[in-house]
Coordinates of C-alpha atoms and ligand atoms in Angstrom, one line a residue:
X24 CA -24.1 -44.8 5.2
X25 CA -23.5 -42.4 2.2
X26 CA -25.7 -39.0 2.3
X27 CA -25.5 -35.8 0.5
X28 CA -26.5 -33.4 2.6
X29 CA -28.1 -30.4 0.7
X30 CA -29.1 -26.7 1.8
X31 CA -32.6 -26.1 2.9
X32 CA -34.9 -24.9 0.2
X33 CA -34.9 -21.3 -0.6
X34 CA -31.6 -20.7 1.0
X35 CA -28.2 -19.7 0.0
X36 CA -24.3 -20.6 0.3
X37 CA -23.0 -16.8 -0.2
X38 CA -19.3 -17.2 -0.3
X39 CA -16.2 -15.9 -1.9
X40 CA -16.0 -13.1 -4.7
X41 CA -20.1 -13.3 -4.1
X42 CA -19.3 -12.6 -0.4
X43 CA -16.4 -9.8 -1.4
X44 CA -19.3 -8.0 -3.3
X45 CA -21.9 -8.3 0.1
X46 CA -18.9 -7.0 2.2
X47 CA -18.4 -4.0 -0.2
X48 CA -21.8 -3.3 -0.2
X49 CA -22.3 -3.6 3.6
X50 CA -19.2 -1.6 4.5
X51 CA -20.6 1.4 2.4
X52 CA -23.9 1.0 4.0
X53 CA -23.0 1.1 7.5
X54 CA -21.0 4.4 6.3
X55 CA -23.8 6.1 5.3
X56 CA -26.0 4.7 8.0
X57 CA -23.6 6.3 10.6
X58 CA -23.4 9.6 8.5
X59 CA -27.4 10.0 8.9
X60 CA -27.0 9.1 12.7
X61 CA -27.9 5.7 13.4
X62 CA -26.4 3.6 15.4
X63 CA -26.2 -0.5 15.5
X64 CA -28.5 -2.7 17.0
X65 CA -28.4 -6.8 17.2
X66 CA -31.8 -8.6 18.3
X67 CA -31.9 -12.4 18.6
X68 CA -33.0 -14.1 15.4
X69 CA -35.7 -16.1 17.5
X70 CA -38.7 -14.0 18.9
X71 CA -41.8 -15.2 20.7
X72 CA -44.2 -16.1 18.0
X73 CA -46.7 -13.7 19.6
X74 CA -44.6 -10.3 18.9
X75 CA -45.3 -10.9 15.0
X76 CA -48.7 -12.0 15.2
X77 CA -49.8 -8.7 17.3
X78 CA -47.6 -6.6 15.2
X79 CA -47.1 -7.8 11.5
X80 CA -50.7 -8.7 12.3
X81 CA -52.9 -12.1 11.8
X82 CA -54.6 -11.7 7.9
X83 CA -51.0 -10.9 6.6
X84 CA -49.7 -13.7 4.3
X85 CA -46.4 -13.3 6.5
X86 CA -48.1 -14.4 9.8
X87 CA -51.0 -16.8 8.4
X88 CA -48.5 -18.4 5.5
X89 CA -44.6 -17.6 5.8
X90 CA -43.9 -17.9 9.8
X91 CA -41.1 -20.6 10.6
X92 CA -42.7 -21.3 14.0
X93 CA -41.5 -24.1 16.5
X94 CA -42.0 -25.0 20.0
X95 CA -38.8 -25.1 22.2
X96 CA -38.4 -28.0 24.7
X97 CA -40.1 -25.7 27.4
X98 CA -43.3 -25.4 25.3
X99 CA -42.9 -21.9 24.2
X100 CA -44.0 -20.7 20.5
X101 CA -40.9 -19.1 19.1
X102 CA -40.4 -17.8 15.3
X103 CA -37.4 -17.1 13.3
X104 CA -38.0 -13.5 12.6
X105 CA -39.5 -12.8 9.4
X106 CA -38.7 -9.1 9.6
X107 CA -37.0 -6.7 12.2
X108 CA -38.8 -3.7 12.9
X109 CA -41.2 -5.8 15.8
X110 CA -38.1 -7.0 17.1
X111 CA -36.7 -3.4 17.8
X112 CA -39.7 -2.0 18.8
X113 CA -39.6 -5.2 21.3
X114 CA -36.1 -4.4 22.4
X115 CA -36.6 -0.7 22.5
X116 CA -39.1 -1.2 25.1
X117 CA -37.8 -4.1 27.1
X118 CA -34.6 -2.3 27.6
X119 CA -36.2 0.9 28.9
X120 CA -35.1 3.0 26.3
X121 CA -38.9 5.1 26.4
X122 CA -37.6 8.1 28.3
X123 CA -34.8 8.9 25.9
X124 CA -35.2 12.4 24.8
X125 CA -35.4 13.0 21.1
X126 CA -35.6 10.5 18.1
X127 CA -33.9 7.1 18.7
X128 CA -32.3 5.6 15.1
X129 CA -31.3 2.1 14.8
X130 CA -30.0 0.4 12.0
X131 CA -29.5 -3.4 11.6
X132 CA -28.0 -5.8 9.1
X133 CA -28.9 -9.6 9.2
X134 CA -31.1 -12.5 8.2
X135 CA -34.7 -12.8 8.1
X136 CA -37.0 -16.2 7.4
X137 CA -40.0 -16.6 5.5
X138 CA -41.5 -19.8 4.6
X139 CA -42.4 -18.9 1.3
X140 CA -42.7 -20.2 -2.1
X141 CA -39.0 -20.0 -3.4
X142 CA -38.3 -18.4 -6.7
X143 CA -35.9 -15.8 -8.3
X144 CA -35.0 -13.3 -6.1
X145 CA -37.3 -14.6 -3.2
X146 CA -35.5 -16.8 -0.6
X147 CA -36.7 -18.7 2.8
X148 CA -33.9 -17.1 4.3
X149 CA -32.9 -13.5 3.4
X150 CA -31.0 -10.4 4.4
X151 CA -32.3 -7.1 5.2
X152 CA -30.4 -3.7 6.3
X153 CA -32.8 -1.7 7.6
X154 CA -33.6 1.5 10.1
X155 CA -36.2 2.2 12.4
X156 CA -35.9 6.0 13.4
X157 CA -38.4 6.2 16.9
X158 CA -39.8 9.0 18.6
X159 CA -41.1 11.8 16.4
X160 CA -44.4 12.1 14.4
X161 CA -42.8 14.9 12.0
X162 CA -43.6 13.8 8.3
X163 CA -39.7 15.8 7.8
X164 CA -38.4 12.1 9.6
X165 CA -40.3 10.1 7.2
X166 CA -38.4 12.6 4.5
X167 CA -35.5 12.1 6.0
X168 CA -35.6 8.1 6.1
X169 CA -36.8 7.7 2.6
X170 CA -33.6 10.1 1.8
X171 CA -31.4 7.6 3.8
X172 CA -32.7 4.8 1.7
X173 CA -32.3 6.3 -1.5
X174 CA -28.5 7.3 -0.1
X175 CA -28.1 3.4 0.4
X176 CA -28.6 3.0 -3.1
X177 CA -26.3 5.5 -4.3
X178 CA -23.5 4.4 -2.0
X179 CA -23.4 1.2 -4.3
X180 CA -24.4 3.3 -7.3
X181 CA -27.5 1.2 -7.9
X182 CA -29.2 2.7 -11.1
X183 CA -32.9 2.2 -12.7
X184 CA -34.8 2.2 -9.5
X185 CA -38.2 3.8 -8.8
X186 CA -39.2 5.3 -5.5
X187 CA -43.0 5.3 -4.9
X188 CA -45.2 6.9 -2.0
X189 CA -48.3 6.7 -0.6
X190 CA -50.8 7.6 2.4
X191 CA -52.9 4.8 3.9
X192 CA -54.1 7.1 6.7
X193 CA -54.5 6.6 10.7
X194 CA -56.5 4.9 13.1
X195 CA -58.8 7.7 12.5
X196 CA -59.8 7.5 9.2
X197 CA -58.5 4.2 7.9
X198 CA -61.2 1.9 9.8
X199 CA -64.1 3.7 7.9
X200 CA -62.4 3.4 4.9
X201 CA -62.0 0.0 4.8
X202 CA -65.6 -0.8 6.2
X203 CA -67.0 1.0 3.1
X204 CA -64.1 -1.2 0.8
X205 CA -65.4 -4.5 2.2
X206 CA -69.0 -3.5 1.8
X207 CA -68.2 -2.3 -1.9
X208 CA -66.4 -5.3 -2.6
X209 CA -68.8 -8.0 -0.8
X210 CA -71.9 -6.7 -3.5
X211 CA -69.3 -7.4 -6.5
X212 CA -67.5 -10.7 -4.8
X213 CA -67.9 -12.4 -8.4
X214 CA -65.8 -10.1 -10.2
X215 CA -62.9 -10.7 -8.1
X216 CA -60.5 -13.9 -7.8
X217 CA -60.4 -16.5 -5.2
X218 CA -57.2 -14.4 -3.2
X219 CA -59.4 -11.4 -3.4
X220 CA -62.2 -12.9 -1.7
X221 CA -60.2 -14.1 1.2
X222 CA -58.4 -10.4 1.7
X223 CA -62.1 -9.0 1.5
X224 CA -62.8 -10.9 5.1
X225 CA -59.5 -10.5 6.5
X226 CA -57.6 -8.0 5.1
X227 CA -59.5 -5.4 2.9
X228 CA -56.8 -3.1 2.0
X229 CA -54.6 -5.9 0.8
X230 CA -56.9 -6.4 -2.3
X231 CA -54.9 -3.4 -3.8
X232 CA -51.8 -5.9 -4.1
X233 CA -53.8 -8.1 -6.5
X234 CA -52.0 -8.4 -9.8
X235 CA -55.2 -10.3 -11.6
X236 CA -56.4 -7.6 -14.0
X237 CA -59.9 -8.0 -13.7
X238 CA -59.6 -7.5 -10.0
X239 CA -57.8 -4.4 -10.8
X240 CA -60.2 -2.8 -13.5
X241 CA -62.9 -3.3 -10.9
X242 CA -60.9 -1.9 -8.0
X243 CA -60.3 1.2 -10.2
X244 CA -63.6 1.9 -10.0
X245 CA -63.5 2.7 -5.9
X246 CA -61.8 5.7 -4.6
X247 CA -58.1 4.8 -3.3
X248 CA -57.2 5.4 0.6
X249 CA -55.3 8.3 -0.2
X250 CA -58.0 10.2 -1.4
X251 CA -59.8 9.4 1.8
X252 CA -57.6 10.2 4.3
X253 CA -58.4 12.8 7.2
X254 CA -57.1 16.3 7.3
X255 CA -54.4 15.8 9.5
X256 CA -53.1 12.6 7.5
X257 CA -53.2 14.5 4.3
X258 CA -51.5 17.4 5.7
X259 CA -48.7 14.9 6.7
X260 CA -48.6 13.5 3.2
X261 CA -48.3 17.2 1.8
X262 CA -45.4 18.0 3.8
X263 CA -43.7 14.7 3.2
X264 CA -44.0 15.6 -0.6
X265 CA -43.3 18.8 -0.1
X266 CA -40.0 18.2 1.6
X267 CA -38.7 15.2 -1.0
X268 CA -39.2 17.9 -3.7
X269 CA -36.6 20.5 -1.6
X270 CA -34.2 17.7 -1.4
X271 CA -34.5 17.1 -5.1
X272 CA -35.6 13.7 -4.3
X273 CA -38.1 12.0 -6.9
X274 CA -40.6 10.1 -6.5
X275 CA -43.9 8.6 -7.9
X276 CA -47.2 8.6 -5.9
X277 CA -48.9 4.9 -6.0
X278 CA -52.2 5.1 -4.8
X279 CA -52.3 1.4 -4.5
X280 CA -49.0 0.8 -2.6
X281 CA -50.7 -0.3 0.8
X282 CA -47.9 -2.9 1.7
X283 CA -47.9 -6.1 2.8
X284 CA -47.8 -5.7 6.8
X285 CA -50.6 -4.4 9.3
X286 CA -48.5 -1.7 11.5
X287 CA -48.1 1.0 9.2
X288 CA -50.2 4.4 9.3
X289 CA -50.1 7.3 7.3
X290 CA -46.4 7.0 4.9
X291 CA -45.8 3.9 2.8
X292 CA -43.3 3.6 0.2
X293 CA -41.3 1.2 -2.0
X294 CA -38.2 1.3 -4.0
X295 CA -38.2 -0.9 -6.8
X296 CA -36.4 -1.8 -9.9
X297 CA -37.8 -1.4 -13.5
X298 CA -35.0 -3.6 -14.7
X299 CA -36.1 -6.9 -13.5
X300 CA -40.0 -7.5 -14.1
X301 CA -40.3 -10.3 -12.1
X302 CA -39.4 -9.5 -8.6
X303 CA -38.8 -5.8 -8.4
X304 CA -39.2 -4.8 -4.7
X305 CA -35.8 -4.1 -3.4
X306 CA -36.7 -2.1 -0.4
X307 CA -40.0 -1.2 1.3
X308 CA -41.4 1.0 4.6
X309 CA -43.2 3.2 6.1
X310 CA -44.6 5.2 9.3
X311 CA -45.8 2.8 12.2
X312 CA -46.8 5.3 15.0
X313 CA -49.4 2.8 17.2
X314 CA -47.2 -0.2 16.9
X315 CA -44.8 0.7 20.3
X316 CA -48.1 1.2 22.1
X317 CA -49.5 -1.9 20.5
X318 CA -46.4 -3.9 22.0
X319 CA -47.3 -2.3 25.5
X320 CA -45.3 0.9 25.8
X321 CA -46.3 4.8 25.7
X322 CA -47.9 6.1 22.4
X323 CA -44.7 6.7 20.4
X324 CA -44.3 7.5 16.6
X325 CA -42.0 6.0 14.4
X326 CA -40.9 5.3 10.7
X327 CA -38.2 3.0 9.1
X328 CA -37.5 1.2 5.9
X329 CA -35.6 -2.5 4.9
X330 CA -33.8 -3.6 1.8
X331 CA -33.4 -6.6 0.5
X332 CA -29.6 -7.3 0.4
X333 CA -30.0 -10.4 -1.7
X334 CA -32.1 -8.3 -4.7
X335 CA -29.5 -5.1 -4.5
X336 CA -26.9 -7.4 -5.1
X337 CA -28.1 -9.4 -7.7
X338 CA -29.6 -6.1 -9.2
X339 CA -26.3 -4.7 -8.9
X340 CA -24.3 -7.7 -10.4
X341 CA -26.4 -9.8 -12.9
X342 CA -23.3 -12.2 -13.0
X343 CA -23.5 -12.9 -9.5
X344 CA -24.5 -16.7 -9.6
X345 CA -21.0 -17.5 -11.9
X346 CA -19.1 -16.1 -8.9
X347 CA -19.7 -19.1 -7.0
X348 CA -16.8 -20.8 -8.2
X349 CA -14.4 -18.0 -8.6
X350 CA -11.5 -17.0 -7.0
X351 CA -10.5 -17.3 -3.0
X352 CA -9.5 -14.6 -0.9
X353 CA -6.6 -12.3 -2.0
X354 CA -3.3 -12.4 0.0
X355 CA -0.2 -9.8 -0.5
X356 CA 2.0 -13.0 0.5
X357 CA 2.2 -16.1 -0.8
X358 CA 4.5 -18.8 1.3
X359 CA 5.5 -21.5 -1.3
X360 CA 6.9 -24.6 0.9
X361 CA 9.3 -27.0 -0.8
X362 CA 8.8 -30.1 1.5
X363 CA 7.2 -30.8 4.8
X364 CA 10.1 -29.2 6.9
X365 CA 9.2 -25.9 5.5
X366 CA 5.7 -25.8 6.3
X367 CA 6.2 -25.7 9.6
X368 CA 9.2 -23.3 8.9
X369 CA 7.0 -20.7 7.0
X370 CA 4.2 -20.7 9.4
X371 CA 6.5 -19.9 12.2
X372 CA 7.5 -16.6 9.9
X373 CA 4.3 -15.9 8.7
X374 CA 2.8 -14.8 12.2
X375 CA 4.8 -12.0 11.9
X376 CA 4.3 -10.7 8.4
X377 CA 0.6 -11.3 9.2
X378 CA 1.1 -8.2 11.7
X379 CA 1.4 -6.1 8.3
X380 CA -0.2 -8.0 5.5
X381 CA -2.3 -10.8 4.1
X382 CA -0.4 -14.0 3.8
X383 CA -1.4 -17.5 2.6
X384 CA 1.2 -20.5 3.9
X385 CA 0.5 -22.8 1.3
X386 CA 0.9 -26.5 3.2
X387 CA -0.5 -28.7 0.0
X388 CA 2.3 -30.5 -0.8
X389 CA 2.4 -29.6 -4.1
X390 CA 5.3 -29.0 -6.4
X391 CA 6.8 -25.2 -6.9
X392 CA 4.8 -24.9 -10.4
X393 CA 1.4 -25.2 -8.9
X394 CA 2.1 -23.4 -5.8
X395 CA 3.2 -20.1 -7.9
X396 CA 0.2 -20.9 -10.0
X397 CA -1.7 -20.7 -6.6
X398 CA 0.4 -17.2 -5.9
X399 CA -0.8 -16.1 -8.9
X400 CA -4.4 -16.6 -8.9
X401 CA -4.5 -15.1 -5.3
X402 CA -2.9 -11.7 -6.6
X403 CA 0.0 -12.0 -4.3
X404 CA 2.7 -9.4 -5.0
X405 CA 5.3 -11.1 -3.2
X406 CA 6.2 -15.0 -3.2
X407 CA 8.8 -16.0 -0.2
X408 CA 10.0 -19.6 -0.8
X409 CA 11.6 -21.8 1.6
X410 CA 13.3 -25.5 1.3
X411 CA 15.7 -27.5 3.1
X412 CA 18.5 -25.2 1.8
X413 CA 16.6 -21.9 3.2
X414 CA 16.2 -23.3 6.6
X415 CA 19.5 -24.4 6.8
X416 CA 20.7 -21.0 5.9
X417 CA 18.0 -19.3 8.0
X418 CA 16.8 -17.5 5.2
X419 CA 13.9 -17.3 2.3
X420 CA 14.0 -16.8 -1.2
X421 CA 11.7 -13.7 -2.0
X422 CA 10.3 -12.8 -5.3
X423 CA 8.3 -9.8 -6.6
X424 CA 5.9 -11.2 -8.9
X425 CA 5.3 -7.6 -10.3
X426 CA 9.4 -7.0 -11.1
X427 CA 10.2 -10.9 -11.4
X428 CA 13.3 -10.1 -9.2
X429 CA 14.3 -12.6 -6.8
X430 CA 16.9 -12.3 -3.9
X431 CA 18.0 -13.9 -1.0
X432 CA 16.8 -12.7 2.4
X433 CA 17.9 -13.4 6.1
X434 CA 15.2 -14.1 8.3
X435 CA 16.2 -11.2 10.8
X436 CA 15.8 -8.6 7.4
X437 CA 12.5 -10.5 6.3
X438 CA 9.5 -8.4 7.9
X439 CA 11.3 -5.3 7.0
X440 CA 12.1 -6.3 3.3
X441 CA 8.4 -7.3 2.9
X442 CA 7.5 -4.2 4.1
X443 CA 9.7 -2.2 2.0
X444 CA 8.6 -4.0 -1.4
X445 CA 4.6 -4.0 -0.2
X446 CA 5.4 0.0 0.7
X447 CA 6.7 0.8 -2.7
Ligands
HAM1214 P1 -41.2 -5.8 3.5 O1 -41.5 -5.1 2.5 O2 -41.9 -7.4 3.9 O3 -40.8 -5.1 4.8 O4 -39.7 -6.4 3.3 C1 -38.5 -5.4 2.7 C2 -37.3 -5.7 1.6 O5 -37.0 -7.2 1.9 C3 -38.2 -6.4 0.5 O6 -38.5 -5.1 -0.3 C4 -37.2 -7.1 -0.6 O7 -36.8 -6.5 -1.0 C5 -36.7 -8.1 0.6 N1 -37.5 -9.3 0.9 C6 -38.9 -9.4 1.8 N2 -39.1 -10.9 1.6 C7 -37.9 -11.4 0.7 C8 -37.9 -13.1 0.3 N3 -38.5 -14.0 0.8 N4 -36.6 -13.4 -0.2 C9 -35.4 -12.2 -0.3 N5 -36.0 -10.6 -0.3 C10 -36.8 -10.6 0.2 C11 -40.3 -5.2 6.0 O8 -39.9 -6.3 6.2 C12 -40.6 -4.0 6.7 N6 -39.9 -4.7 8.3 C13 -40.0 -3.0 6.3 C14 -39.6 -1.6 7.8 C15 -38.9 -1.3 8.5 N7 -40.9 -0.8 7.4 C16 -40.8 -0.2 8.7 N8 -39.4 0.0 9.3

């Protein structure tokens, strides 16, 4: 039966030149994160469903609508991770790291899954690089984490980005604010949209996320949360702001920045681009001082962020879509093989060359012209040619594509000569 397989909706194939760009960014990010004192962590892509329900929170869009959840053959409910913070906290507890002194700093890089409505910049499988710094309540750590996020953007020369910060209070001050907000909104329910009316029951703080102009206008009449937090939260926020000022990090205070995950306390922040109006959030994070305890550990403050790699690469390279059809990986040496016997002969010697450089052996069986063209498109500096005559003579023809110079090289001198030419 003839069937064309297609990738699942909302997923992408990242390859060839686009992948080179991803790797370039990822390499820079790893470098920066290690300089800021982070060590890498890789957690499973599946976790027990309950972990996300409890940490991200029921009533959030992620848990209510966007999780890829299924039952295993052993009848456990598991979920493809929609984010990594909960997994890092689970790993921190499960691996007995709570007694480690000081702040533990993890970074991660990998795919996340959200069953969202696919659109530009919004995928069902997307990728994040992120950090979680666990163990310190200090606002100076918030400032360092935010500085780290900015450093990731600087490392890949991203421009036109904008940092917004806010405080959303803590377990001591937020419940009273949320209760007051719910009552106020309920009295004016008719003025709000359908989504807001659902949110006012389930998660009133998320009302601030609504983009509907009428809802926004109404809500502007209610004091935002940053004006209602307790003295400790206010002091924390002022210290964060003054530390950012001291580091010359520019930011904008956004009283409506409440974020879409339930675990945040005090600091929330987002980095977005004002270039692209449609999907603008490139990075988001904040403090989550209660999450470790909620997951069964001792009370442990923490702060972190995640950056959406797909969106950042798209922001950096607006031509990324065309790259899918572009060239294959570059090589240093291209081995042109004339005839079947030459393919095996070249491959045996390619192994030695691969100890010092990138080598492609052409096994296509095409004519010399076509193979030379491929050598050129793979940006090879050297072409090593073999046919029946070279096999008989235990040698190769070696052509320098920069100078056009061609010479015959005995097999015993091949490695040495390639080294000389590439080294020069
Ligand atoms: P988040 O805001 O849900 O936070 O996601 C962070 C970033 O991931 C977003 O700013 C966006 O760039 C990217 N992203 C999210 N959903 C999608 C999607 N469907 N398609 C493409 N990109 C997407 C978190 O995930 C938290 N874990 C951040 C955090 C870490 N907070 C504390 N520590």
